[in-house]
Amino acid sequence: MRLEAIEDQTWPRRLLPPLIALSVTVVIASGLAMLAGANPFSVLGLILQGAFGSQFAILETLNRATPLIFTGLAVAVAFRAKFWNIGAEAQLYAGALVTVVLGTGVLQWPSLALLPLLAVLAVLAGACLLLVPAVLKTRFGVDEVVTTLLFNFIFLLFISMLLEGPLKDPMGMGWPKSARLLPEARLPRMVDGLRLHWGFGLALISAGAVWIIQSRSTLGYEMRAVGLNKNAAAFAGIPVNRVLIKTALLSGGLAALAGFSEVAGVKGSLTLDLSPGFGYTGIIVAMLALLHPIGVVFAALFVAGIFVGADSMSRAAGVPTYLADIMLATALLLMVLAILLMRFRIVRG
Amino acid sequence: MGKDTGTVLRLNAITKRFGTLTANDRVSFSLGAGEVLALLGENGAGKTTLMNILFGQYMADSGTVEVFGQTLPPGNSRAALDAGVGMVHQHFTLADNMTVQENITLGVQPLFRPMLDKSAARSRIEALSERFHLAVSPNARVGDLTVGERQRVEILKALYRDVRILILDEPTAVLTPQEADDLFATLKTAVENELSVIFISHKLHEVMAISDRVVVLRHGKLVGEVQTDQTDRAALASMMMGGDIPATDVVAATPGATLLELHKVTTPDVGNAPGLKSVSLSLRAGQITGLAGVSGNGQAALADLIGGMRGPSEGRIDVNDVVPRRWSPQEAIRNGIARIPEDRHKVGTIADFDLTENAILERYASHPFSKGGWLSWRASREFAQDVIDKYDVRCPGPDTRIRLLSGGNMQKLILGRVLETNPQIILANQPVRGLDIGAVTYVHEQLLAARDRGAAVLLISEDLDEVMALSDVIHVIAGGRLSPAFARGQMSPTELGIWMAGQGFDEDMPHAS
């Protein structure tokens, strides 16, 4: 018996890994729920209900999915070109930083002018932040996994310094917290009366835009070529380094929109707990989506649903919310494993 | 047989096919006790496949392997090792962060009682290294060793396992000449200690220096078996590359203007691959210029230079009488150079792209395949379909991923991709390596047709038959130096073999033909 690579991946086959990963995740989560002394069916039911069972739940899930769509897209775009951006967390904070620096009173513009400007500058900030590792990689061959990962800590400490110093809200009772955004700098709700801000709409538009760029533009073609085979791309005259830089700019910009949308859409100010690891969770989202931009939207909804659902399940069933973390970790590991295994078949002899 | 009696290893009519390609075709030879047997052949001649069969990585379609009279069970990767056959690979298999001794005993030493066995192992290693002149300290960290020292560790590793037969795959490829001399001394000692050695190489002078007997593989077949003292380099070269078949009749060329010219171009060596040494070359319209030579003698450097992958460090390159500004692949393509790369799987195509995406790989950024940064999939697909039809690419359709195609069909797509633009200069690097006969003929016809419509073709090949059959003018490359141009029929295979062996360059050469 040996393993043989399956050369032709048909669509049903490609969809199998996520399905397998999800079902096995559910089985494992059920087992853990039983260990915690709860009925696994009711736990799963409660998670589903908590995530999608009411209008409030659905809106909460969509809100929670919004930053994950952005960071998921950022990772998916970069990974497609085999540029390993692990630093979406830092780029997210870069976007958030620009938003609070300019949105708290420096620019007294009407909403329609201010919001697009803040979004664009946030994108630029995230792009610039990732430009450094990208240039280090293309110029000196420095491993971007290390640089982007370490940037997360450096940048978070930088934000911390700002929040303790120049950006500290004088009315904040001493908390490390920035001043609040002007009302003009807040993202409005998509539908009156529903608690869902335009960040979600922007996330959907971004996913669509990334999809079109990847499948229709020369840049998307170049990014895929570089990701699949750098040597062949270089031989064919594709400027590999330039493509990697462009990829990094796009990726960093997308991650920064997560920060912009969280500050302008939800929090209204910058604190150090703005992101509970959205940048890292974006990696899970992108992997579950098989790096497909539209898949990212669904994967983000799934991940957000588990988080939101687990919160309310925990209150009702007394099972710790850590179950959500375990489920996501399991789903990711199984997904990676399933992707690998689905590429092979077992041959006798 | 060798200088000793008794056969220690025998391959009986080994045949191995991959699809339509026959990698080994009824190959039989034997190794005598205390003999150094050189296995000579170009890349792709089937040497590696043969060794993989010996070590059970592949199963032969037919034929058997005998070691010390015992037939090895096919497909068992331990059988050869257990029977006392050791192999030193071209790429070392050592752990850099461990000491020499740890590397050598890895996998042999029992995990319990490690303290007790350590000193015994150490004295054994020291004894072996003294006996075989393999000077290396057991306590040194492998990561700190030179390449030559690492190879000694690899050999010690094999000796520590009591091998009786030692196989070295291209052992000198990574060594300096001095290190190579040390290796040869070790091998002589090994043979005196009744080991038998198979020495895989395509470097003629080493084969002449170290071996007792030479077995030559070509296109998977055993084409020659001679005692080393009864042959010479030129004879081996023509045997290895086949100078035995007369040139097919090709209508004579009508050469035109010079389209590409190199003036005393020098490029740096890359690792062990020599760069070009003051090479001057003219490619003329309506003419096929053939480049013959043993592989690893600067062909890659020349192909990289003309293909735009690398610029000259000295000298100058003229394309259509103009010196290009910044020499790059894009610049080469823009100047109408069609490039057929040596490695069609890893460089010529992107395996997971479909035929359409591969067809536009060099021209996606220009009309009609894209406009303002947006691709036109319709025009691209039409172009791919065009190439598929015109160049007879056998495939389910333009949406098929190219990794599913055979090498021949892949090559046809590459040909179509570059020839559809009616290029004036064609760089064909090993264009038929690994292809079956049908595809070989097809590729040759296309190159001749391109020549007849006025293109300048540079054909780089390690197959002397191919070079002699197609080329109007032949250069030989050896050690990065280029011979003068020889007209068709001017030189016999044996005479070319002398140049390929690196002789003939000694006198200060003029560049006249």
Short mmCIF file of N, CA, C and O in Angstrom, two decimals, chain B residues 403-440:
data_model
loop_
_atom_site.label_atom_id
_atom_site.label_comp_id
_atom_site.label_asym_id
_atom_site.label_seq_id
_atom_site.Cartn_x
_atom_site.Cartn_y
_atom_site.Cartn_z
N ARG B 403 -0.12 20.12 -15.71
CA ARG B 403 0.60 19.01 -15.10
C ARG B 403 0.06 17.66 -15.56
O ARG B 403 0.72 16.65 -15.41
N LEU B 404 -1.15 17.66 -16.15
CA LEU B 404 -1.73 16.39 -16.58
C LEU B 404 -1.22 15.98 -17.96
O LEU B 404 -1.51 14.89 -18.42
N LEU B 405 -0.48 16.88 -18.63
CA LEU B 405 -0.01 16.56 -19.98
C LEU B 405 1.31 15.78 -19.94
O LEU B 405 2.08 15.90 -18.98
N SER B 406 1.56 15.04 -21.00
CA SER B 406 2.85 14.37 -21.11
C SER B 406 3.91 15.40 -21.45
O SER B 406 3.59 16.51 -21.89
N GLY B 407 5.18 15.03 -21.25
CA GLY B 407 6.27 15.97 -21.53
C GLY B 407 6.23 16.47 -22.97
O GLY B 407 6.48 17.64 -23.23
N GLY B 408 5.91 15.60 -23.90
CA GLY B 408 5.88 15.97 -25.31
C GLY B 408 4.82 17.03 -25.58
O GLY B 408 5.07 18.01 -26.29
N ASN B 409 3.63 16.82 -25.01
CA ASN B 409 2.56 17.78 -25.25
C ASN B 409 2.84 19.11 -24.55
O ASN B 409 2.50 20.18 -25.06
N MET B 410 3.47 19.01 -23.38
CA MET B 410 3.88 20.23 -22.68
C MET B 410 4.84 21.02 -23.56
O MET B 410 4.72 22.23 -23.72
N GLN B 411 5.81 20.31 -24.16
CA GLN B 411 6.80 20.96 -25.00
C GLN B 411 6.15 21.57 -26.23
O GLN B 411 6.55 22.64 -26.67
N LYS B 412 5.14 20.89 -26.76
CA LYS B 412 4.46 21.44 -27.94
C LYS B 412 3.76 22.74 -27.58
O LYS B 412 3.72 23.68 -28.38
N LEU B 413 3.19 22.80 -26.38
CA LEU B 413 2.54 24.05 -25.97
C LEU B 413 3.57 25.17 -25.86
O LEU B 413 3.34 26.30 -26.30
N ILE B 414 4.74 24.84 -25.27
CA ILE B 414 5.79 25.86 -25.14
C ILE B 414 6.24 26.31 -26.51
O ILE B 414 6.40 27.51 -26.78
N LEU B 415 6.43 25.34 -27.42
CA LEU B 415 6.83 25.68 -28.79
C LEU B 415 5.82 26.62 -29.42
O LEU B 415 6.17 27.65 -29.99
N GLY B 416 4.55 26.24 -29.31
CA GLY B 416 3.49 27.04 -29.92
C GLY B 416 3.46 28.43 -29.33
O GLY B 416 3.34 29.42 -30.05
N ARG B 417 3.60 28.48 -28.01
CA ARG B 417 3.56 29.76 -27.31
C ARG B 417 4.61 30.72 -27.85
O ARG B 417 4.35 31.89 -28.06
N VAL B 418 5.83 30.21 -28.10
CA VAL B 418 6.89 31.12 -28.53
C VAL B 418 6.96 31.26 -30.05
O VAL B 418 7.35 32.31 -30.55
N LEU B 419 6.57 30.21 -30.79
CA LEU B 419 6.73 30.29 -32.25
C LEU B 419 5.59 31.07 -32.90
O LEU B 419 5.74 31.58 -34.01
N GLU B 420 4.44 31.18 -32.24
CA GLU B 420 3.30 31.89 -32.81
C GLU B 420 3.60 33.35 -33.08
O GLU B 420 2.91 34.00 -33.85
N THR B 421 4.61 33.90 -32.40
CA THR B 421 4.92 35.30 -32.62
C THR B 421 5.92 35.50 -33.75
O THR B 421 6.39 36.61 -33.96
N ASN B 422 6.22 34.40 -34.47
CA ASN B 422 7.25 34.46 -35.52
C ASN B 422 8.55 35.08 -35.03
O ASN B 422 9.01 36.08 -35.55
N PRO B 423 9.13 34.49 -34.03
CA PRO B 423 10.34 35.08 -33.45
C PRO B 423 11.52 35.04 -34.43
O PRO B 423 11.60 34.13 -35.25
N GLN B 424 12.40 36.00 -34.31
CA GLN B 424 13.57 36.05 -35.18
C GLN B 424 14.74 35.27 -34.60
O GLN B 424 15.63 34.84 -35.31
N ILE B 425 14.73 35.10 -33.29
CA ILE B 425 15.82 34.38 -32.63
C ILE B 425 15.19 33.30 -31.75
O ILE B 425 14.23 33.57 -31.03
N ILE B 426 15.70 32.09 -31.85
CA ILE B 426 15.12 31.00 -31.06
C ILE B 426 16.22 30.35 -30.24
O ILE B 426 17.26 29.93 -30.76
N LEU B 427 15.99 30.28 -28.94
CA LEU B 427 16.92 29.63 -28.04
C LEU B 427 16.28 28.31 -27.61
O LEU B 427 15.32 28.32 -26.85
N ALA B 428 16.79 27.20 -28.11
CA ALA B 428 16.22 25.90 -27.78
C ALA B 428 17.22 25.14 -26.92
O ALA B 428 18.23 24.67 -27.42
N ASN B 429 16.93 25.07 -25.63
CA ASN B 429 17.86 24.43 -24.69
C ASN B 429 17.35 23.03 -24.37
O ASN B 429 16.30 22.89 -23.76
N GLN B 430 18.07 22.01 -24.81
CA GLN B 430 17.66 20.62 -24.61
C GLN B 430 16.21 20.42 -25.01
O GLN B 430 15.42 19.89 -24.22
N PRO B 431 15.83 20.81 -26.23
CA PRO B 431 14.39 20.83 -26.52
C PRO B 431 13.74 19.46 -26.56
O PRO B 431 12.53 19.37 -26.47
N VAL B 432 14.51 18.40 -26.71
CA VAL B 432 13.86 17.08 -26.83
C VAL B 432 14.24 16.14 -25.70
O VAL B 432 13.92 14.95 -25.76
N ARG B 433 14.88 16.65 -24.65
CA ARG B 433 15.28 15.76 -23.57
C ARG B 433 14.04 15.10 -22.95
O ARG B 433 13.07 15.75 -22.61
N GLY B 434 14.11 13.79 -22.83
CA GLY B 434 13.03 13.06 -22.16
C GLY B 434 11.77 12.88 -23.00
O GLY B 434 10.78 12.38 -22.51
N LEU B 435 11.81 13.26 -24.29
CA LEU B 435 10.62 13.11 -25.11
C LEU B 435 10.67 11.79 -25.87
O LEU B 435 11.73 11.24 -26.12
N ASP B 436 9.49 11.29 -26.25
CA ASP B 436 9.49 10.07 -27.06
C ASP B 436 9.77 10.43 -28.52
O ASP B 436 9.76 11.60 -28.91
N ILE B 437 10.01 9.41 -29.31
CA ILE B 437 10.48 9.62 -30.68
C ILE B 437 9.58 10.54 -31.49
O ILE B 437 10.04 11.44 -32.19
N GLY B 438 8.26 10.32 -31.38
CA GLY B 438 7.33 11.13 -32.16
C GLY B 438 7.49 12.61 -31.86
O GLY B 438 7.58 13.44 -32.76
N ALA B 439 7.55 12.91 -30.57
CA ALA B 439 7.66 14.31 -30.16
C ALA B 439 9.01 14.89 -30.58
O ALA B 439 9.10 16.05 -30.98
N VAL B 440 10.06 14.06 -30.52
CA VAL B 440 11.39 14.52 -30.92
C VAL B 440 11.36 14.98 -32.38
O VAL B 440 11.80 16.07 -32.71
#
